[in-house]
Amino acid sequence: RHVLVHVILGGVFPPEPNSAKDVALLRAANRAMCRKQRGSSDAFLFVLAGNHDTEKIQQAIAAYGFPNFAGEVDAIDDIEDQLETNYDDICSLAGHTIFKWLNREHPGAIACFSLEYRNTEFWWEGVEHEEDVFDWPFSPDAYAASLPYVHRTRAATWMTVLGHAVDLHETQATFPDALASAHATAWAATLSEWLHGFEAASGNSYNNFESEFAPELMPSEFFLGFEFARISGEDLELVCERTGDDIDSLGSVALKAVTEERRSEFRGALSSFFGGDSGLFWALHSAIWPKFDKPMSDALNDLLGVADHDGLADLDAPWRFVSEGWCDEADG
């Protein structure tokens, strides 16, 4: 499902009938109702800054027809006269309100620009796991332990995003159960490695993929052996001689070969899901360094449009990682 935040800084609410803002909200409410009929219950937060009557605001929002709206409005009062002189402070207050709401109500949400609601300007947009739609051989809690710390509360969402991005439904329909399960686990390992890689490329942490990926989440030994032989072309007897009797080590070597081969296809699939490399970059970057004091599109443009040398240097490795699929810095 989509998680969306609409912010109004001053002015009259609701907007004038048939105005562009009024029509945009009507379209968003209609889209939300259509999606609910198809089984997706999107979540909305309305943040209004200025001298507003909260009860009337709730009535006005409900009148648009947003499904399941239960008066979720946060009002920042008595600041109408400050909007011109303390605009940045007001935006910071709105951002703090959004941050608290997401942490409290939607800790699994991942920033994602929404194509479903592209006709309405939302301050923040994201997606969140709502229900199990794919068959996984492990639970979200088990998978969370394999992810970088910042992504662990989002494990279920990442699993759902991954399933849609690489079309696991087709895999699960095409292959026998055991092989489909192994393919799903291999994709999950690729995602885990990739998120750890971004941690290293961005300088937030080290790439702890090998130490963090739990043995019980490994694909089957048969699958790993077959894929490793196909990918590497190495003589398996020589590989076994290098690893000795350490089966876990041999499994790690094979898994690394499997995930490395999938990186390019995985990167392309994930970029497509997030609407392009910029959207994918923001999903990863903002998970580590969240920013809610300005509209998400503006925050992304500011980040990628940095003009100072230090800013460009800081973004070079993580941007190459996202746009190319990997970079040397991600191995650190």
Short mmCIF file of C-alpha atoms in Angstrom, two decimals:
data_model
loop_
_atom_site.label_atom_id
_atom_site.label_comp_id
_atom_site.label_asym_id
_atom_site.label_seq_id
_atom_site.Cartn_x
_atom_site.Cartn_y
_atom_site.Cartn_z
CA ARG A 1 0.00 0.00 0.00
CA HIS A 2 0.95 3.64 -0.38
CA VAL A 3 1.66 5.93 2.56
CA LEU A 4 1.19 9.62 1.72
CA VAL A 5 1.49 12.92 3.57
CA HIS A 6 -0.22 16.10 2.41
CA VAL A 7 1.00 19.39 3.94
CA ILE A 8 -0.76 22.75 3.71
CA LEU A 9 1.30 25.73 4.87
CA GLY A 10 -1.17 28.54 5.47
CA GLY A 11 -4.00 29.62 3.22
CA VAL A 12 -7.59 28.46 3.15
CA PHE A 13 -8.63 24.83 3.50
CA PRO A 14 -10.45 23.30 1.79
CA PRO A 15 -9.34 24.95 -1.45
CA GLU A 16 -11.77 26.75 -3.71
CA PRO A 17 -14.16 24.36 -5.50
CA ASN A 18 -12.96 23.36 -8.98
CA SER A 19 -9.53 24.90 -8.36
CA ALA A 20 -6.45 22.89 -9.34
CA LYS A 21 -5.80 21.89 -5.70
CA ASP A 22 -9.42 20.91 -5.18
CA VAL A 23 -9.49 18.74 -8.31
CA ALA A 24 -6.16 17.12 -7.35
CA LEU A 25 -7.52 16.10 -3.94
CA LEU A 26 -10.72 14.76 -5.52
CA ARG A 27 -8.65 12.66 -7.92
CA ALA A 28 -6.48 11.36 -5.08
CA ALA A 29 -9.54 10.38 -3.03
CA ASN A 30 -11.09 8.67 -6.05
CA ARG A 31 -7.85 6.78 -6.70
CA ALA A 32 -7.72 5.71 -3.05
CA MET A 33 -11.30 4.41 -3.21
CA CYS A 34 -10.58 2.47 -6.40
CA ARG A 35 -7.48 0.93 -4.86
CA LYS A 36 -9.42 -0.02 -1.73
CA GLN A 37 -11.93 -1.88 -3.89
CA ARG A 38 -8.97 -3.84 -5.31
CA GLY A 39 -7.74 -4.67 -1.80
CA SER A 40 -5.18 -1.93 -1.07
CA SER A 41 -5.88 0.38 1.87
CA ASP A 42 -3.59 3.37 1.44
CA ALA A 43 -2.74 5.58 4.42
CA PHE A 44 -2.91 9.37 4.49
CA LEU A 45 -1.76 12.06 6.90
CA PHE A 46 -2.80 15.71 6.54
CA VAL A 47 -0.60 18.33 8.21
CA LEU A 48 -1.92 21.89 8.22
CA ALA A 49 0.02 24.92 9.43
CA GLY A 50 -1.93 28.04 10.30
CA ASN A 51 -5.00 29.10 12.21
CA HIS A 52 -7.45 26.36 11.29
CA ASP A 53 -10.52 24.85 12.88
CA THR A 54 -9.45 21.23 13.24
CA GLU A 55 -13.00 19.87 13.33
CA LYS A 56 -13.92 21.67 10.10
CA ILE A 57 -10.71 20.43 8.49
CA GLN A 58 -11.58 16.85 9.38
CA GLN A 59 -15.04 17.29 7.91
CA ALA A 60 -13.64 18.83 4.73
CA ILE A 61 -11.12 16.01 4.22
CA ALA A 62 -13.75 13.38 4.91
CA ALA A 63 -16.00 15.06 2.34
CA TYR A 64 -13.45 14.35 -0.38
CA GLY A 65 -14.14 10.67 0.20
CA PHE A 66 -10.75 9.38 1.36
CA PRO A 67 -11.53 5.81 2.49
CA ASN A 68 -10.95 4.84 6.12
CA PHE A 69 -10.26 8.46 7.03
CA ALA A 70 -10.55 8.67 10.81
CA GLY A 71 -9.64 12.28 11.45
CA GLU A 72 -5.89 11.82 11.07
CA VAL A 73 -5.00 15.51 11.03
CA ASP A 74 -2.05 17.23 12.69
CA ALA A 75 -2.50 20.98 12.99
CA ILE A 76 0.30 23.43 13.74
CA ASP A 77 -1.59 26.38 15.19
CA ASP A 78 -1.05 30.10 15.74
CA ILE A 79 1.69 30.52 13.16
CA GLU A 80 -0.14 32.16 10.26
CA ASP A 81 1.73 35.41 10.83
CA GLN A 82 5.07 33.57 10.95
CA LEU A 83 4.88 31.81 7.58
CA GLU A 84 6.73 34.58 5.77
CA THR A 85 9.36 35.33 8.42
CA ASN A 86 9.95 31.84 9.87
CA TYR A 87 9.08 29.61 6.93
CA ASP A 88 12.00 27.21 7.51
CA ASP A 89 11.04 26.79 11.16
CA ILE A 90 7.46 25.99 10.20
CA CYS A 91 8.69 23.41 7.68
CA SER A 92 10.84 21.88 10.41
CA LEU A 93 7.79 21.59 12.67
CA ALA A 94 5.85 19.91 9.87
CA GLY A 95 8.78 17.57 9.24
CA HIS A 96 8.93 16.61 12.92
CA THR A 97 5.22 15.83 12.86
CA ILE A 98 5.68 13.59 9.81
CA PHE A 99 8.70 11.87 11.34
CA LYS A 100 6.80 11.01 14.53
CA TRP A 101 3.75 9.75 12.60
CA LEU A 102 5.78 7.49 10.33
CA ASN A 103 7.77 6.04 13.23
CA ARG A 104 4.60 5.45 15.24
CA GLU A 105 2.18 4.25 12.57
CA HIS A 106 4.26 3.17 9.57
CA PRO A 107 7.80 2.18 10.62
CA GLY A 108 8.03 -0.17 7.64
CA ALA A 109 7.41 2.50 4.99
CA ILE A 110 10.05 3.07 2.31
CA ALA A 111 10.21 6.38 0.40
CA CYS A 112 8.86 5.85 -3.12
CA PHE A 113 7.46 8.34 -5.62
CA SER A 114 3.94 7.18 -6.42
CA LEU A 115 2.71 6.75 -9.97
CA GLU A 116 -0.77 6.00 -8.61
CA TYR A 117 -1.03 9.52 -7.12
CA ARG A 118 1.18 11.46 -9.51
CA ASN A 119 -1.54 14.05 -10.18
CA THR A 120 -1.52 15.25 -6.55
CA GLU A 121 1.41 16.99 -4.90
CA PHE A 122 2.20 15.08 -1.73
CA TRP A 123 4.90 16.24 0.69
CA TRP A 124 6.08 12.68 1.35
CA GLU A 125 5.32 9.44 -0.47
CA GLY A 126 6.17 5.85 0.34
CA VAL A 127 5.14 2.22 0.14
CA GLU A 128 4.58 -0.27 2.93
CA HIS A 129 4.00 -4.00 3.26
CA GLU A 130 0.31 -4.67 3.85
CA GLU A 131 -0.21 -8.41 3.48
CA ASP A 132 1.65 -11.51 2.31
CA VAL A 133 1.42 -11.82 -1.46
CA PHE A 134 4.50 -13.99 -2.08
CA ASP A 135 5.58 -17.35 -0.70
CA TRP A 136 8.87 -17.01 1.16
CA PRO A 137 10.75 -19.86 2.87
CA PHE A 138 11.45 -17.62 5.88
CA SER A 139 9.66 -14.98 7.95
CA PRO A 140 10.21 -11.21 7.75
CA ASP A 141 11.71 -11.31 11.25
CA ALA A 142 14.25 -13.92 10.19
CA TYR A 143 15.11 -11.95 7.07
CA ALA A 144 15.41 -8.71 9.04
CA ALA A 145 18.42 -10.11 10.89
CA SER A 146 20.31 -10.29 7.58
CA LEU A 147 19.76 -6.61 6.71
CA PRO A 148 21.65 -3.48 7.77
CA TYR A 149 20.23 -2.14 11.01
CA VAL A 150 18.50 0.85 9.41
CA HIS A 151 16.42 -1.44 7.18
CA ARG A 152 15.37 -4.07 9.72
CA THR A 153 11.99 -2.52 10.54
CA ARG A 154 11.38 -2.39 6.78
CA ALA A 155 12.19 -6.06 6.12
CA ALA A 156 8.61 -7.07 5.23
CA THR A 157 8.31 -4.08 2.88
CA TRP A 158 11.61 -4.84 1.19
CA MET A 159 10.51 -8.45 0.68
CA THR A 160 7.28 -7.26 -0.97
CA VAL A 161 9.11 -4.69 -3.11
CA LEU A 162 11.59 -7.37 -4.18
CA GLY A 163 8.80 -9.79 -5.09
CA HIS A 164 7.13 -7.22 -7.34
CA ALA A 165 10.41 -5.97 -8.83
CA VAL A 166 11.71 -9.38 -9.96
CA ASP A 167 8.21 -10.84 -10.51
CA LEU A 168 8.42 -13.73 -8.07
CA HIS A 169 4.86 -14.73 -8.98
CA GLU A 170 6.14 -15.87 -12.36
CA THR A 171 9.04 -17.76 -10.78
CA GLN A 172 6.75 -19.46 -8.28
CA ALA A 173 4.34 -20.43 -11.05
CA THR A 174 7.07 -21.70 -13.39
CA PHE A 175 9.36 -23.76 -11.17
CA PRO A 176 8.64 -26.64 -8.77
CA ASP A 177 8.21 -25.58 -5.15
CA ALA A 178 11.73 -26.41 -3.99
CA LEU A 179 13.42 -24.67 -6.92
CA ALA A 180 11.10 -21.66 -6.72
CA SER A 181 11.96 -21.37 -3.03
CA ALA A 182 15.69 -21.48 -3.83
CA HIS A 183 15.31 -18.76 -6.49
CA ALA A 184 13.36 -16.58 -4.05
CA THR A 185 16.04 -17.01 -1.40
CA ALA A 186 18.78 -16.17 -3.89
CA TRP A 187 17.00 -12.93 -4.77
CA ALA A 188 16.55 -12.15 -1.08
CA ALA A 189 20.28 -12.71 -0.55
CA THR A 190 21.03 -10.39 -3.46
CA LEU A 191 18.89 -7.67 -1.89
CA SER A 192 20.58 -8.12 1.49
CA GLU A 193 24.03 -7.93 -0.08
CA TRP A 194 22.99 -4.89 -2.10
CA LEU A 195 21.70 -2.97 0.92
CA HIS A 196 24.92 -3.77 2.79
CA GLY A 197 26.83 -2.61 -0.27
CA PHE A 198 25.09 0.75 -0.22
CA GLU A 199 25.95 1.11 3.47
CA ALA A 200 29.62 0.81 2.60
CA ALA A 201 29.44 2.93 -0.56
CA SER A 202 27.66 5.73 1.31
CA GLY A 203 30.10 5.61 4.20
CA ASN A 204 27.40 4.87 6.76
CA SER A 205 28.80 1.48 7.77
CA TYR A 206 30.79 -1.52 6.58
CA ASN A 207 29.59 -4.19 4.19
CA ASN A 208 28.66 -6.89 6.71
CA PHE A 209 26.79 -9.12 4.30
CA GLU A 210 28.76 -12.32 4.86
CA SER A 211 28.65 -12.08 8.65
CA GLU A 212 25.02 -10.95 8.80
CA PHE A 213 23.35 -13.33 6.36
CA ALA A 214 22.04 -16.14 8.54
CA PRO A 215 22.86 -19.72 7.41
CA GLU A 216 19.19 -20.75 7.67
CA LEU A 217 18.37 -18.22 4.92
CA MET A 218 20.77 -19.83 2.44
CA PRO A 219 19.37 -21.48 -0.69
CA SER A 220 19.61 -25.26 -0.83
CA GLU A 221 23.04 -26.87 -1.20
CA PHE A 222 21.96 -28.43 -4.50
CA PHE A 223 20.89 -25.06 -5.90
CA LEU A 224 24.08 -23.33 -4.75
CA GLY A 225 26.30 -26.10 -6.11
CA PHE A 226 24.56 -26.15 -9.48
CA GLU A 227 24.54 -22.35 -9.84
CA PHE A 228 28.15 -22.00 -8.72
CA ALA A 229 29.31 -24.58 -11.26
CA ARG A 230 27.31 -22.85 -14.00
CA ILE A 231 28.51 -19.34 -13.12
CA SER A 232 32.14 -19.82 -12.19
CA GLY A 233 33.23 -22.61 -14.50
CA GLU A 234 35.76 -23.60 -11.82
CA ASP A 235 36.63 -27.18 -11.09
CA LEU A 236 34.59 -28.01 -7.98
CA GLU A 237 37.31 -30.33 -6.67
CA LEU A 238 39.75 -27.39 -6.62
CA VAL A 239 37.21 -25.21 -4.85
CA CYS A 240 36.63 -27.91 -2.25
CA GLU A 241 40.38 -28.25 -1.75
CA ARG A 242 40.58 -24.52 -0.95
CA THR A 243 37.73 -24.64 1.55
CA GLY A 244 38.51 -28.05 3.00
CA ASP A 245 35.75 -29.50 5.14
CA ASP A 246 34.26 -26.08 5.84
CA ILE A 247 30.85 -26.51 4.20
CA ASP A 248 29.66 -23.12 5.44
CA SER A 249 32.63 -21.45 3.77
CA LEU A 250 31.93 -23.26 0.52
CA GLY A 251 28.30 -22.18 0.73
CA SER A 252 29.35 -18.55 1.25
CA VAL A 253 31.64 -18.69 -1.79
CA ALA A 254 28.82 -20.09 -3.91
CA LEU A 255 26.29 -17.59 -2.58
CA LYS A 256 28.58 -14.66 -3.35
CA ALA A 257 28.92 -15.92 -6.93
CA VAL A 258 25.12 -16.22 -7.24
CA THR A 259 24.41 -12.74 -5.86
CA GLU A 260 27.18 -11.13 -7.91
CA GLU A 261 25.76 -12.57 -11.12
CA ARG A 262 22.30 -11.22 -10.28
CA ARG A 263 23.39 -7.67 -9.39
CA SER A 264 22.84 -6.14 -12.81
CA GLU A 265 19.37 -7.63 -13.36
CA PHE A 266 18.46 -6.83 -9.76
CA ARG A 267 19.56 -3.21 -10.01
CA GLY A 268 17.54 -2.69 -13.18
CA ALA A 269 14.44 -4.29 -11.68
CA LEU A 270 14.67 -2.23 -8.49
CA SER A 271 15.30 0.99 -10.44
CA SER A 272 12.21 0.31 -12.53
CA PHE A 273 10.10 -0.27 -9.42
CA PHE A 274 11.18 3.04 -7.86
CA GLY A 275 10.66 4.99 -11.09
CA GLY A 276 14.33 5.38 -12.04
CA ASP A 277 17.79 5.65 -10.52
CA SER A 278 17.00 8.90 -8.69
CA GLY A 279 13.98 7.39 -6.96
CA LEU A 280 15.97 4.30 -5.99
CA PHE A 281 18.82 6.45 -4.70
CA TRP A 282 16.41 8.45 -2.54
CA ALA A 283 14.82 5.30 -1.10
CA LEU A 284 18.25 4.14 0.10
CA HIS A 285 19.74 7.49 1.08
CA SER A 286 16.69 8.78 2.96
CA ALA A 287 16.41 5.55 4.94
CA ILE A 288 19.79 6.43 6.49
CA TRP A 289 19.40 10.21 6.52
CA PRO A 290 15.64 10.95 6.57
CA LYS A 291 14.52 14.45 5.64
CA PHE A 292 10.95 15.65 6.06
CA ASP A 293 11.26 19.44 6.31
CA LYS A 294 10.53 19.97 2.62
CA PRO A 295 8.60 18.15 -0.11
CA MET A 296 10.32 14.89 -1.03
CA SER A 297 10.86 15.91 -4.65
CA ASP A 298 12.54 19.15 -3.54
CA ALA A 299 14.74 17.31 -1.05
CA LEU A 300 15.88 14.90 -3.78
CA ASN A 301 16.57 17.71 -6.23
CA ASP A 302 18.56 19.59 -3.60
CA LEU A 303 20.59 16.50 -2.80
CA LEU A 304 21.43 15.56 -6.39
CA GLY A 305 21.89 19.20 -7.41
CA VAL A 306 24.63 19.99 -4.87
CA ALA A 307 27.15 22.39 -6.34
CA ASP A 308 29.91 22.32 -3.72
CA HIS A 309 32.88 20.02 -4.22
CA ASP A 310 32.52 18.22 -0.88
CA GLY A 311 28.87 17.41 -1.53
CA LEU A 312 29.64 15.94 -4.93
CA ALA A 313 32.48 13.88 -3.50
CA ASP A 314 30.22 12.44 -0.80
CA LEU A 315 27.64 11.36 -3.36
CA ASP A 316 30.00 9.99 -5.99
CA ALA A 317 30.36 6.43 -4.69
CA PRO A 318 26.74 5.85 -3.59
CA TRP A 319 25.43 7.31 -6.86
CA ARG A 320 27.74 5.08 -8.92
CA PHE A 321 26.62 2.16 -6.79
CA VAL A 322 22.95 2.82 -7.55
CA SER A 323 23.33 3.73 -11.21
CA GLU A 324 25.88 1.07 -12.14
CA GLY A 325 24.88 -1.73 -9.78
CA TRP A 326 28.05 -1.89 -7.71
CA CYS A 327 31.31 -0.04 -7.09
CA ASP A 328 34.64 -0.83 -5.44
CA GLU A 329 33.71 1.21 -2.35
CA ALA A 330 30.80 -1.15 -1.69
CA ASP A 331 33.20 -3.98 -0.87
CA GLY A 332 34.62 -2.16 2.16
#
